[in-house]
Coordinates of C-alpha atoms and ligand atoms in Angstrom, one line a residue:
M22 CA -10.5 28.7 2.4
D23 CA -10.1 25.8 -0.4
N24 CA -12.9 26.3 -3.1
R25 CA -12.2 22.9 -4.7
T26 CA -15.6 21.6 -4.6
L27 CA -17.4 18.8 -6.1
A28 CA -18.7 21.4 -9.7
Y29 CA -14.6 22.0 -9.8
W30 CA -13.6 18.4 -9.9
Q31 CA -16.5 17.9 -11.3
D32 CA -15.2 20.5 -14.1
K33 CA -12.1 19.4 -14.3
F34 CA -12.8 15.6 -14.4
A35 CA -14.7 17.0 -18.0
A36 CA -12.0 18.6 -19.2
L37 CA -9.5 15.5 -17.8
S38 CA -7.5 13.4 -21.0
I39 CA -6.7 9.8 -19.5
E40 CA -4.0 8.2 -20.9
G41 CA -4.4 4.4 -21.1
R42 CA -1.1 3.2 -22.7
A43 CA 2.0 1.4 -21.3
F44 CA 5.1 3.3 -20.6
I45 CA 8.3 1.6 -22.0
D46 CA 11.3 2.4 -22.9
G47 CA 10.4 6.3 -22.5
E48 CA 7.4 6.6 -24.2
Y49 CA 3.6 5.3 -24.3
R50 CA 3.1 2.3 -26.5
P51 CA -0.6 0.3 -26.7
A52 CA -0.4 -3.2 -26.1
E53 CA 2.1 -5.3 -28.8
G54 CA -1.3 -7.2 -29.7
G55 CA -3.6 -4.2 -28.9
Q56 CA -5.3 -5.2 -26.5
T57 CA -7.0 -3.7 -23.8
F58 CA -8.9 -3.7 -20.8
D59 CA -12.0 -1.0 -19.7
C60 CA -10.9 0.9 -16.7
L61 CA -14.8 1.6 -15.1
S62 CA -15.0 4.4 -12.5
P63 CA -16.5 2.6 -9.0
I64 CA -18.0 6.0 -8.5
D65 CA -20.5 4.9 -11.4
G66 CA -19.8 2.7 -13.4
K67 CA -18.7 4.2 -16.4
L68 CA -15.8 3.6 -18.3
L69 CA -12.7 5.7 -17.8
V70 CA -10.9 4.6 -20.4
K71 CA -9.0 1.5 -21.5
V72 CA -6.2 0.8 -20.6
A73 CA -3.2 -1.7 -22.1
D74 CA -4.0 -5.1 -21.6
S75 CA 0.0 -6.4 -21.1
R76 CA 0.7 -9.5 -22.3
A77 CA 4.3 -11.6 -22.8
A78 CA 5.8 -9.3 -25.2
D79 CA 4.9 -6.0 -23.6
V80 CA 6.6 -7.4 -20.4
D81 CA 10.0 -9.0 -22.1
A82 CA 10.0 -5.4 -24.0
A83 CA 9.9 -3.6 -20.4
V84 CA 12.9 -5.7 -18.6
A85 CA 14.8 -5.4 -21.8
A86 CA 14.5 -1.6 -21.2
A87 CA 15.2 -1.6 -17.9
R88 CA 18.4 -3.7 -17.9
R89 CA 19.4 -2.3 -21.2
A90 CA 19.5 1.2 -19.0
F91 CA 21.1 -0.8 -16.3
D92 CA 23.9 -2.1 -18.0
S93 CA 24.1 1.8 -19.7
H94 CA 24.5 3.2 -16.1
V95 CA 23.1 6.2 -16.9
W96 CA 21.1 6.1 -14.2
S97 CA 23.1 3.9 -11.7
G98 CA 26.3 5.7 -12.7
L99 CA 25.2 9.0 -11.7
S100 CA 26.9 9.7 -8.1
P101 CA 24.0 9.6 -5.7
R102 CA 23.6 13.5 -5.7
Q103 CA 22.5 13.5 -9.2
R104 CA 20.0 11.3 -9.1
K105 CA 19.2 12.7 -6.0
A106 CA 18.3 16.1 -7.9
I107 CA 16.6 14.4 -10.6
L108 CA 14.1 12.3 -8.3
L109 CA 13.0 15.6 -6.1
R110 CA 12.6 17.3 -9.6
W111 CA 10.0 14.4 -10.1
A112 CA 8.9 15.0 -6.6
T113 CA 8.3 18.5 -7.4
S114 CA 6.2 17.8 -10.3
I115 CA 4.0 15.2 -9.0
R116 CA 3.0 18.3 -6.3
D117 CA 2.6 20.3 -9.6
H118 CA 0.1 17.9 -10.8
L119 CA -1.8 17.7 -7.8
D120 CA -5.1 18.0 -8.8
E121 CA -4.8 15.9 -12.0
L122 CA -3.2 13.2 -10.1
S123 CA -5.7 12.7 -7.2
L124 CA -8.6 13.1 -9.0
L125 CA -7.6 10.2 -11.3
E126 CA -6.6 8.5 -8.4
T127 CA -10.1 9.1 -7.0
L128 CA -12.2 8.4 -10.2
D129 CA -10.5 5.1 -10.3
A130 CA -10.4 3.9 -7.1
G131 CA -13.1 5.7 -5.3
K132 CA -11.4 7.1 -2.8
P133 CA -12.2 10.7 -1.4
I134 CA -10.2 13.2 -2.8
R135 CA -10.1 15.3 0.6
D136 CA -8.1 12.0 1.1
T137 CA -6.2 11.4 -2.4
T138 CA -5.6 15.0 -2.2
T139 CA -3.4 15.2 1.9
V140 CA -2.7 11.9 1.9
D141 CA -2.0 9.7 -1.3
V142 CA -0.6 12.3 -3.8
P143 CA 1.7 14.7 -1.3
G144 CA 2.7 10.9 0.5
A145 CA 4.0 9.9 -3.1
A146 CA 6.0 13.2 -3.8
Y147 CA 6.9 13.0 0.4
C148 CA 8.5 9.2 0.0
L149 CA 10.4 10.3 -3.1
E150 CA 11.9 13.3 -1.3
W151 CA 12.3 11.4 1.9
F152 CA 14.2 8.6 -0.5
A153 CA 16.4 11.0 -2.6
E154 CA 17.8 13.0 0.6
A155 CA 18.6 10.1 2.1
I156 CA 20.6 8.2 -1.0
D157 CA 23.4 10.9 -0.8
K158 CA 24.0 11.0 2.6
I159 CA 24.6 7.1 3.7
G160 CA 27.9 5.2 2.9
G161 CA 29.0 1.9 3.4
E162 CA 31.5 0.3 6.0
V163 CA 35.2 0.2 6.2
A164 CA 35.4 -4.1 8.3
P165 CA 38.0 -4.2 10.9
S166 CA 40.1 -7.1 9.9
D167 CA 43.2 -8.4 9.6
H168 CA 46.7 -5.3 9.2
H169 CA 47.0 -6.9 6.5
L170 CA 43.5 -6.3 4.9
V171 CA 41.4 -3.7 4.1
G172 CA 38.4 -4.5 3.9
L173 CA 35.1 -2.1 2.4
V174 CA 31.5 -3.1 2.6
T175 CA 29.4 -1.4 0.1
R176 CA 25.5 -1.4 -1.1
E177 CA 25.1 -2.0 -4.8
P178 CA 21.7 -1.8 -6.5
I179 CA 20.3 -5.3 -7.8
G180 CA 19.6 -4.6 -11.4
V181 CA 16.2 -4.6 -12.6
V182 CA 13.4 -4.6 -9.7
A183 CA 9.9 -5.2 -10.6
A184 CA 6.8 -4.0 -8.3
V185 CA 3.8 -5.2 -8.6
V186 CA 1.0 -3.0 -6.3
P187 CA -2.8 -3.5 -5.5
W188 CA -5.1 -0.4 -6.2
N189 CA -6.4 0.2 -2.4
F190 CA -3.5 3.3 -2.3
P191 CA -2.1 3.0 -6.1
I192 CA -0.4 6.1 -5.9
L193 CA 1.3 5.3 -2.1
M194 CA 2.2 2.4 -2.3
A195 CA 3.5 2.0 -5.8
S196 CA 6.1 5.2 -4.8
W197 CA 6.9 2.8 -1.9
K198 CA 8.7 0.8 -4.0
F199 CA 10.1 2.5 -7.2
G200 CA 11.1 5.2 -4.3
P201 CA 13.6 3.7 -2.8
A202 CA 14.7 1.3 -5.4
L203 CA 15.2 4.0 -8.2
A204 CA 17.1 5.8 -5.1
A205 CA 19.7 3.3 -4.8
G206 CA 20.4 2.9 -8.8
N207 CA 18.3 0.3 -9.8
S208 CA 15.6 0.2 -12.8
V209 CA 12.6 -0.2 -12.1
V210 CA 9.0 -2.3 -13.6
L211 CA 6.0 -0.8 -12.2
K212 CA 2.7 -3.1 -12.6
P213 CA -0.2 -1.4 -11.2
S214 CA -3.4 -2.9 -10.5
E215 CA -5.7 -3.6 -13.3
K216 CA -8.0 -2.1 -11.1
S217 CA -6.6 0.9 -10.4
P218 CA -3.3 1.9 -13.4
L219 CA -4.1 5.3 -13.4
T220 CA -1.5 7.3 -11.8
A221 CA 1.2 4.7 -12.2
I222 CA 0.8 5.6 -16.2
R223 CA 0.2 9.1 -15.5
L224 CA 3.3 9.7 -13.8
A225 CA 5.4 7.5 -16.0
Q226 CA 5.4 10.5 -17.9
L227 CA 6.6 13.2 -15.2
A228 CA 9.1 10.8 -14.8
Y229 CA 10.7 11.1 -17.7
E230 CA 10.2 15.2 -18.6
A231 CA 11.7 15.2 -14.7
G232 CA 14.8 13.7 -16.0
I233 CA 14.3 9.3 -15.3
P234 CA 16.8 8.3 -18.7
A235 CA 14.6 6.3 -20.9
G236 CA 14.3 2.7 -19.5
V237 CA 15.1 3.8 -16.3
F238 CA 11.5 3.4 -15.1
N239 CA 7.9 1.9 -16.9
V240 CA 5.1 0.6 -16.4
V241 CA 3.2 -2.4 -17.7
P242 CA -0.7 -2.2 -17.0
G243 CA -2.9 -5.3 -16.4
S244 CA -4.3 -8.3 -14.9
G245 CA -2.0 -10.5 -12.3
E246 CA -0.7 -12.2 -16.1
P247 CA 2.3 -9.7 -16.5
G248 CA 2.6 -9.9 -12.5
K249 CA 3.4 -13.5 -12.9
L250 CA 5.6 -12.5 -15.7
L251 CA 7.6 -10.5 -13.8
A252 CA 7.7 -12.9 -11.0
L253 CA 8.8 -15.3 -13.7
H254 CA 11.4 -13.6 -16.1
Q255 CA 15.1 -14.6 -15.2
D256 CA 16.2 -10.9 -15.9
V257 CA 14.0 -9.8 -13.4
D258 CA 16.6 -9.0 -10.1
C259 CA 14.1 -8.6 -7.8
L260 CA 11.0 -8.4 -7.3
A261 CA 8.6 -5.8 -4.2
F262 CA 5.3 -7.0 -4.3
T263 CA 2.6 -5.7 -2.0
G264 CA -1.4 -7.3 -2.3
S265 CA -2.5 -10.2 -1.1
T266 CA -1.1 -13.4 1.0
N267 CA -2.3 -16.2 -1.3
V268 CA -0.4 -14.0 -4.4
G269 CA 2.4 -13.3 -2.6
K270 CA 2.6 -17.3 -2.2
L271 CA 2.8 -17.6 -5.7
I272 CA 5.3 -14.8 -5.7
M273 CA 7.5 -17.2 -4.0
Q274 CA 6.7 -19.7 -6.0
Y275 CA 7.7 -18.1 -9.4
A276 CA 10.9 -16.9 -8.0
G277 CA 11.7 -20.5 -6.8
Q278 CA 10.6 -21.1 -10.5
S279 CA 12.8 -19.1 -12.6
N280 CA 15.9 -17.3 -10.8
L281 CA 15.6 -16.8 -7.1
K282 CA 15.3 -13.2 -7.6
R283 CA 14.4 -11.4 -4.2
V284 CA 11.8 -11.3 -3.5
W285 CA 10.0 -8.9 -1.2
L286 CA 6.3 -9.3 -0.1
E287 CA 3.9 -6.6 1.7
L288 CA 0.6 -8.4 2.5
G289 CA -2.6 -9.2 4.0
G290 CA -3.5 -8.1 7.7
K291 CA -6.2 -8.6 10.5
S292 CA -4.9 -6.3 12.7
P293 CA -5.9 -6.7 16.5
N294 CA -7.1 -3.2 18.1
I295 CA -7.5 -3.8 22.2
V296 CA -9.3 -1.8 24.4
M297 CA -7.8 -1.8 27.4
P298 CA -11.1 -0.9 31.1
D299 CA -8.1 1.7 31.7
C300 CA -8.3 3.1 28.4
P301 CA -6.7 7.3 29.2
D302 CA -9.5 8.0 26.3
L303 CA -12.5 6.5 25.9
D304 CA -14.0 8.7 23.2
R305 CA -10.7 9.3 21.2
A306 CA -10.3 5.6 21.7
A307 CA -13.8 5.0 19.8
S308 CA -13.0 7.6 17.2
A309 CA -10.0 5.7 16.2
A310 CA -11.5 2.6 16.6
A311 CA -13.8 3.6 13.7
G312 CA -11.6 5.3 11.8
A313 CA -8.7 2.4 12.0
I314 CA -11.8 0.4 10.2
F315 CA -13.6 2.6 7.7
Y316 CA -11.1 5.1 6.8
N317 CA -10.8 4.7 2.9
M318 CA -14.0 2.0 3.3
G319 CA -11.5 -0.3 5.0
E320 CA -9.4 -1.2 2.1
M321 CA -6.5 -1.0 4.4
C322 CA -4.0 -3.5 4.6
T323 CA -3.7 -2.0 8.3
A324 CA -7.3 -2.0 8.9
G325 CA -8.3 -2.8 12.7
S326 CA -10.7 -5.2 11.6
R327 CA -10.6 -6.8 15.2
L328 CA -11.6 -5.1 18.2
L329 CA -10.9 -6.4 21.4
V330 CA -12.8 -4.7 24.3
H331 CA -12.5 -5.8 27.7
R332 CA -15.9 -6.8 28.8
D333 CA -16.4 -4.5 31.4
I334 CA -16.6 -1.7 29.1
K335 CA -17.4 -3.1 26.4
A336 CA -21.4 -2.0 26.3
A337 CA -20.4 1.7 26.9
F338 CA -17.5 1.6 24.0
L339 CA -19.9 0.1 21.7
D340 CA -22.0 3.2 22.1
K341 CA -19.2 5.6 21.6
L342 CA -18.4 3.1 18.3
I343 CA -21.4 3.0 17.0
A344 CA -21.7 6.8 17.1
A345 CA -18.9 7.2 15.9
A346 CA -19.4 4.9 12.9
R347 CA -22.5 7.4 11.6
N348 CA -19.7 9.8 10.8
Y349 CA -19.0 7.4 8.1
I350 CA -21.6 8.3 5.0
P351 CA -20.7 7.0 2.0
G352 CA -20.7 9.7 -0.7
N353 CA -19.7 10.7 -3.5
P354 CA -15.7 10.8 -3.6
L355 CA -15.8 13.7 -5.9
D356 CA -17.3 15.7 -3.0
P357 CA -14.6 16.9 -0.9
Q358 CA -17.3 16.5 2.1
T359 CA -17.3 12.6 1.8
S360 CA -15.0 10.7 4.0
M361 CA -15.8 7.6 3.0
G362 CA -16.0 6.7 -1.1
A363 CA -17.1 3.6 -3.2
I364 CA -15.2 -0.2 -3.0
V365 CA -13.1 0.0 -5.3
D366 CA -15.0 -2.9 -8.4
N367 CA -18.1 -4.6 -8.1
V368 CA -15.9 -7.8 -7.5
Q369 CA -14.8 -6.3 -4.1
L370 CA -18.4 -5.2 -3.5
E371 CA -19.8 -8.9 -4.0
R372 CA -16.5 -9.9 -1.9
V373 CA -17.4 -7.7 1.1
L374 CA -21.8 -8.2 0.7
G375 CA -20.4 -12.2 1.3
Y376 CA -18.4 -11.8 4.2
I377 CA -21.3 -9.4 5.7
E378 CA -23.9 -12.4 4.7
T379 CA -21.8 -15.0 6.5
G380 CA -21.0 -12.8 9.8
R381 CA -25.1 -12.6 9.3
T382 CA -25.3 -16.1 10.0
E383 CA -22.4 -16.6 13.0
A384 CA -22.8 -12.7 15.0
K385 CA -25.2 -9.8 15.7
L386 CA -25.0 -7.1 13.6
L387 CA -24.8 -4.2 15.5
L388 CA -24.7 -1.3 12.1
G389 CA -24.9 -1.1 8.8
G390 CA -24.8 -4.6 6.4
S391 CA -26.3 -3.1 3.4
R392 CA -24.9 -1.7 -0.3
V393 CA -26.2 1.7 -0.3
K394 CA -26.4 4.5 -3.6
K395 CA -26.9 1.3 -5.4
E396 CA -28.9 3.6 -8.3
S397 CA -26.0 5.6 -8.7
G398 CA -24.3 2.5 -10.5
G399 CA -21.2 3.0 -8.4
F400 CA -20.0 0.7 -5.5
Y401 CA -20.8 1.9 -1.5
I402 CA -21.3 -0.1 1.4
E403 CA -22.3 1.3 4.7
P404 CA -19.8 0.7 7.9
T405 CA -20.9 -2.4 9.1
I406 CA -20.2 -4.0 12.5
F407 CA -20.7 -7.1 13.7
D408 CA -20.5 -8.3 17.6
V409 CA -18.7 -12.0 17.2
T410 CA -18.7 -14.8 20.2
T411 CA -16.1 -16.8 19.1
A412 CA -13.0 -14.9 17.8
D413 CA -12.3 -17.8 15.2
A414 CA -15.7 -16.8 13.1
T415 CA -15.3 -16.3 9.7
V416 CA -15.5 -12.4 9.4
A417 CA -13.1 -12.2 12.3
R418 CA -10.0 -14.0 11.2
E419 CA -10.2 -13.8 7.1
E420 CA -9.1 -10.6 5.5
I421 CA -12.3 -8.9 4.0
F422 CA -10.5 -5.7 3.4
G423 CA -13.9 -3.8 3.5
P424 CA -15.7 -1.7 5.9
V425 CA -16.9 -4.4 8.4
L426 CA -15.5 -4.3 11.7
S427 CA -15.8 -7.8 14.3
V428 CA -15.8 -6.7 18.1
I429 CA -14.6 -9.6 20.5
A430 CA -14.9 -9.4 24.2
F431 CA -12.6 -10.6 26.1
D432 CA -11.7 -10.6 30.8
T433 CA -8.1 -10.7 31.1
V434 CA -4.8 -9.2 29.4
E435 CA -2.9 -13.1 28.6
E436 CA -6.6 -13.3 26.9
A437 CA -6.5 -10.4 24.7
V438 CA -3.0 -10.7 23.9
E439 CA -3.8 -14.7 22.8
I440 CA -6.6 -13.6 20.7
A441 CA -5.0 -11.2 19.0
N442 CA -1.5 -13.3 18.3
A443 CA -4.1 -16.3 17.0
S444 CA -3.8 -15.6 12.9
Q445 CA -2.1 -16.2 10.1
Y446 CA -1.1 -12.4 9.8
G447 CA 0.8 -9.8 11.3
L448 CA 1.1 -6.7 10.1
A449 CA 0.1 -4.3 12.9
A450 CA -1.7 -4.7 16.2
A451 CA -3.1 -1.7 18.9
V452 CA -3.2 -1.9 22.9
W453 CA -4.8 1.1 24.3
T454 CA -4.5 1.0 28.4
S455 CA -2.9 3.7 30.8
N456 CA -0.8 1.8 32.8
L457 CA 2.9 1.8 31.4
T458 CA 3.6 -2.2 31.8
I459 CA 0.6 -3.1 30.4
A460 CA 1.3 -1.2 27.5
H461 CA 5.3 -2.2 27.2
E462 CA 3.9 -5.6 27.9
V463 CA 2.0 -5.9 25.3
A464 CA 3.6 -4.3 22.4
R465 CA 6.3 -6.6 23.4
S466 CA 3.5 -10.0 22.7
L467 CA 1.7 -8.9 19.9
R468 CA 3.3 -10.5 16.7
A469 CA 3.3 -7.3 14.5
G470 CA 5.3 -5.1 12.4
T471 CA 3.5 -1.6 13.8
V472 CA 2.2 -1.7 17.3
W473 CA 0.6 1.1 18.2
V474 CA -0.2 2.9 21.7
N475 CA -3.2 4.9 22.7
C476 CA -3.7 6.3 18.7
Y477 CA -3.8 3.6 15.3
D478 CA -2.6 4.3 12.3
E479 CA 0.0 7.0 13.7
G480 CA 3.4 7.4 12.0
G481 CA 2.7 8.9 8.0
D482 CA 6.2 9.7 7.6
M483 CA 8.8 7.9 6.3
N484 CA 11.0 6.9 9.2
F485 CA 9.7 4.1 10.9
P486 CA 9.7 0.7 9.0
F487 CA 6.4 -1.2 7.7
G488 CA 5.9 -5.0 7.0
G489 CA 4.8 -7.6 8.9
Y490 CA 5.1 -10.7 10.6
K491 CA 4.3 -13.8 9.9
Q492 CA 1.8 -14.2 6.5
S493 CA 1.6 -10.7 6.7
G494 CA 5.1 -10.4 4.4
N495 CA 8.9 -9.8 4.7
G496 CA 10.6 -6.8 4.3
R497 CA 9.9 -3.5 5.2
D498 CA 8.9 -0.5 2.8
K499 CA 9.7 2.6 4.0
S500 CA 12.7 4.2 6.7
L501 CA 16.3 3.4 5.2
H502 CA 15.7 -0.4 6.0
A503 CA 13.4 -0.5 3.1
L504 CA 17.2 0.4 1.0
D505 CA 18.3 -3.3 1.8
K506 CA 15.6 -4.3 -0.5
Y507 CA 16.7 -3.5 -3.5
T508 CA 20.8 -3.4 -2.6
E509 CA 23.0 -6.1 -2.4
L510 CA 26.0 -6.1 0.0
K511 CA 29.6 -6.5 -1.2
S512 CA 32.5 -7.2 0.8
T513 CA 35.5 -6.3 -0.9
L514 CA 39.0 -7.0 0.4
M515 CA 42.1 -5.9 -0.4
R516 CA 45.7 -7.0 0.6
I517 CA 47.7 -4.0 0.9
R518 CA 50.8 -6.1 2.0
Ligands
NAD21 P1 -3.9 -9.4 -5.1 O1 -2.7 -9.8 -5.0 O2 -5.2 -9.8 -5.9 O3 -3.2 -8.4 -6.3 C1 -2.1 -7.5 -5.8 C2 -1.2 -7.5 -7.5 O4 -1.2 -8.5 -7.9 C3 -2.1 -7.3 -8.3 O5 -1.1 -5.7 -9.2 C4 -2.2 -7.7 -9.3 O6 -3.0 -7.9 -10.6 C5 -1.1 -9.0 -9.0 N1 -1.4 -10.3 -9.2 C6 -2.5 -11.0 -9.4 N2 -2.2 -12.4 -9.2 C7 -1.0 -12.4 -9.8 C8 0.2 -13.5 -9.3 N3 -0.2 -15.0 -9.8 N4 1.2 -12.9 -10.2 C9 1.1 -11.8 -10.0 N5 0.9 -11.5 -9.8 C10 -0.5 -11.0 -9.3 O7 -4.5 -7.8 -4.1 P2 -5.1 -7.1 -3.7 O8 -6.9 -6.9 -4.3 O9 -4.8 -5.8 -5.8 O10 -4.7 -6.2 -3.0 C11 -5.6 -6.4 -1.5 C12 -4.4 -6.8 -0.9 O11 -3.4 -5.8 -0.6 C13 -4.8 -7.0 0.3 O12 -4.5 -8.6 1.3 C14 -4.2 -6.4 1.6 O13 -3.8 -6.5 3.0 C15 -2.9 -6.1 0.8 N6 -2.0 -4.7 1.5 C16 -0.6 -5.0 1.9 C17 -0.1 -3.7 2.2 C18 0.8 -3.8 3.2 O14 1.9 -3.2 3.2 N7 1.2 -5.4 4.1 C19 -0.6 -2.5 1.7 C20 -1.2 -2.7 0.8 C21 -2.3 -4.1 0.8

């Protein structure tokens, strides 16, 4: 039995020493100008630590260290097998520090400790292991060519990769970037979100201790500014971004204004979850629909935030959905019993509450709608469900990134697909049906990077590429396809006679 109770985590927190400096060229450093920002816990709004607020001098130092490391071949020049061994050591170290990293993530981002210990931190170690294990097993091609030639097609690391990541899955989203980027032989400068920088900062030391050479993995915490500076930097070869669509658009512009660095974007979503009248298991579908929007407080890029239900089963399905939603009770995320933690900060809390106010004017509130646990000083919102009559209502159209679900009724399969695709986003989608033809046809028609049939958010392993259509981004995280982002293809043609 797991004996890590709330008291266990509180004791551990009391004994925790939190690092807030940047990690550049193998060492922790304060920001060059000494400036810091306050890192507050959304659990109670209290200060956790002052974190280095990186600016141009820090970004330049990190990029220069990454470039030096890359050019010296200290990492890029290792054989894939040698890189694998070091990455595996780092992954083991992450697992060895499971409690510490999970605690940091929960304190910093408000995520339930039951999730950070089972999903986020083990998931980051697994991602590293997966790419470490893959990298010494894939090779290039000998291309068909004229008889007098031998033609090789090889992949080479790009150079300096900047990774700019969000706050909803801080360690996991970061690992989806630095895992393949480092495995491929690049140097990395990681810019965590200002709302959740702590695990990235701690990871850097574990990487160094595991044998990642100085300069190969650097962390520059700060606001959007260091992200922008990295995207504008002339000596960054690739920028891998996960975050909002609006900032993704800026990143593309910055690349165009500077050196045309490769830009890979994993952006927002407003994913449709379609329940047909022949859904094979309404209870399972209702439980999955609740999880799709209330897991991680709805702070999910793949959140099933638009629930499309056939009109014939809507009333029955809503009863089951509301019952399932009541299992998500906002509470102290350090308590292992808690399934719904705190919203990441006051800004996001106000944003979500603003959307709820808009929803009240354009839709019928079926559940929730309020901030709770205000006396804690933390930021908690209860599961909220709106019955929406028009699919273009604001709450049914815009990404809220909080525990707010819009339910939309439909009458035909064609109408469901049309509503599902009528979005600027195309990250994920799901359909529930017993009819194989409908399953295939709808899955084929949905304009989304991931489609689930009779499930939601399945596929936690690394084998499936993850990313979006339309304004949900370009490129794919996870799977061997992710390596495409961090390598250049080279054709070498040799005349042999
Ligand atoms: P955000 O775009 O506000 O910030 C993301 C990162 O970009 C942060 O590190 C931030 O400091 C930085 N940033 C902010 N302004 C910048 C600028 N002008 N130039 C460069 N960097 C800048 O997003 P967020 O609020 O941290 O995260 C939520 C968003 O992330 C949602 O839209 C969500 O859907 C998306 N997301 C997508 C995926 C995916 O895989 N598709 C996964 C998780 C989150």
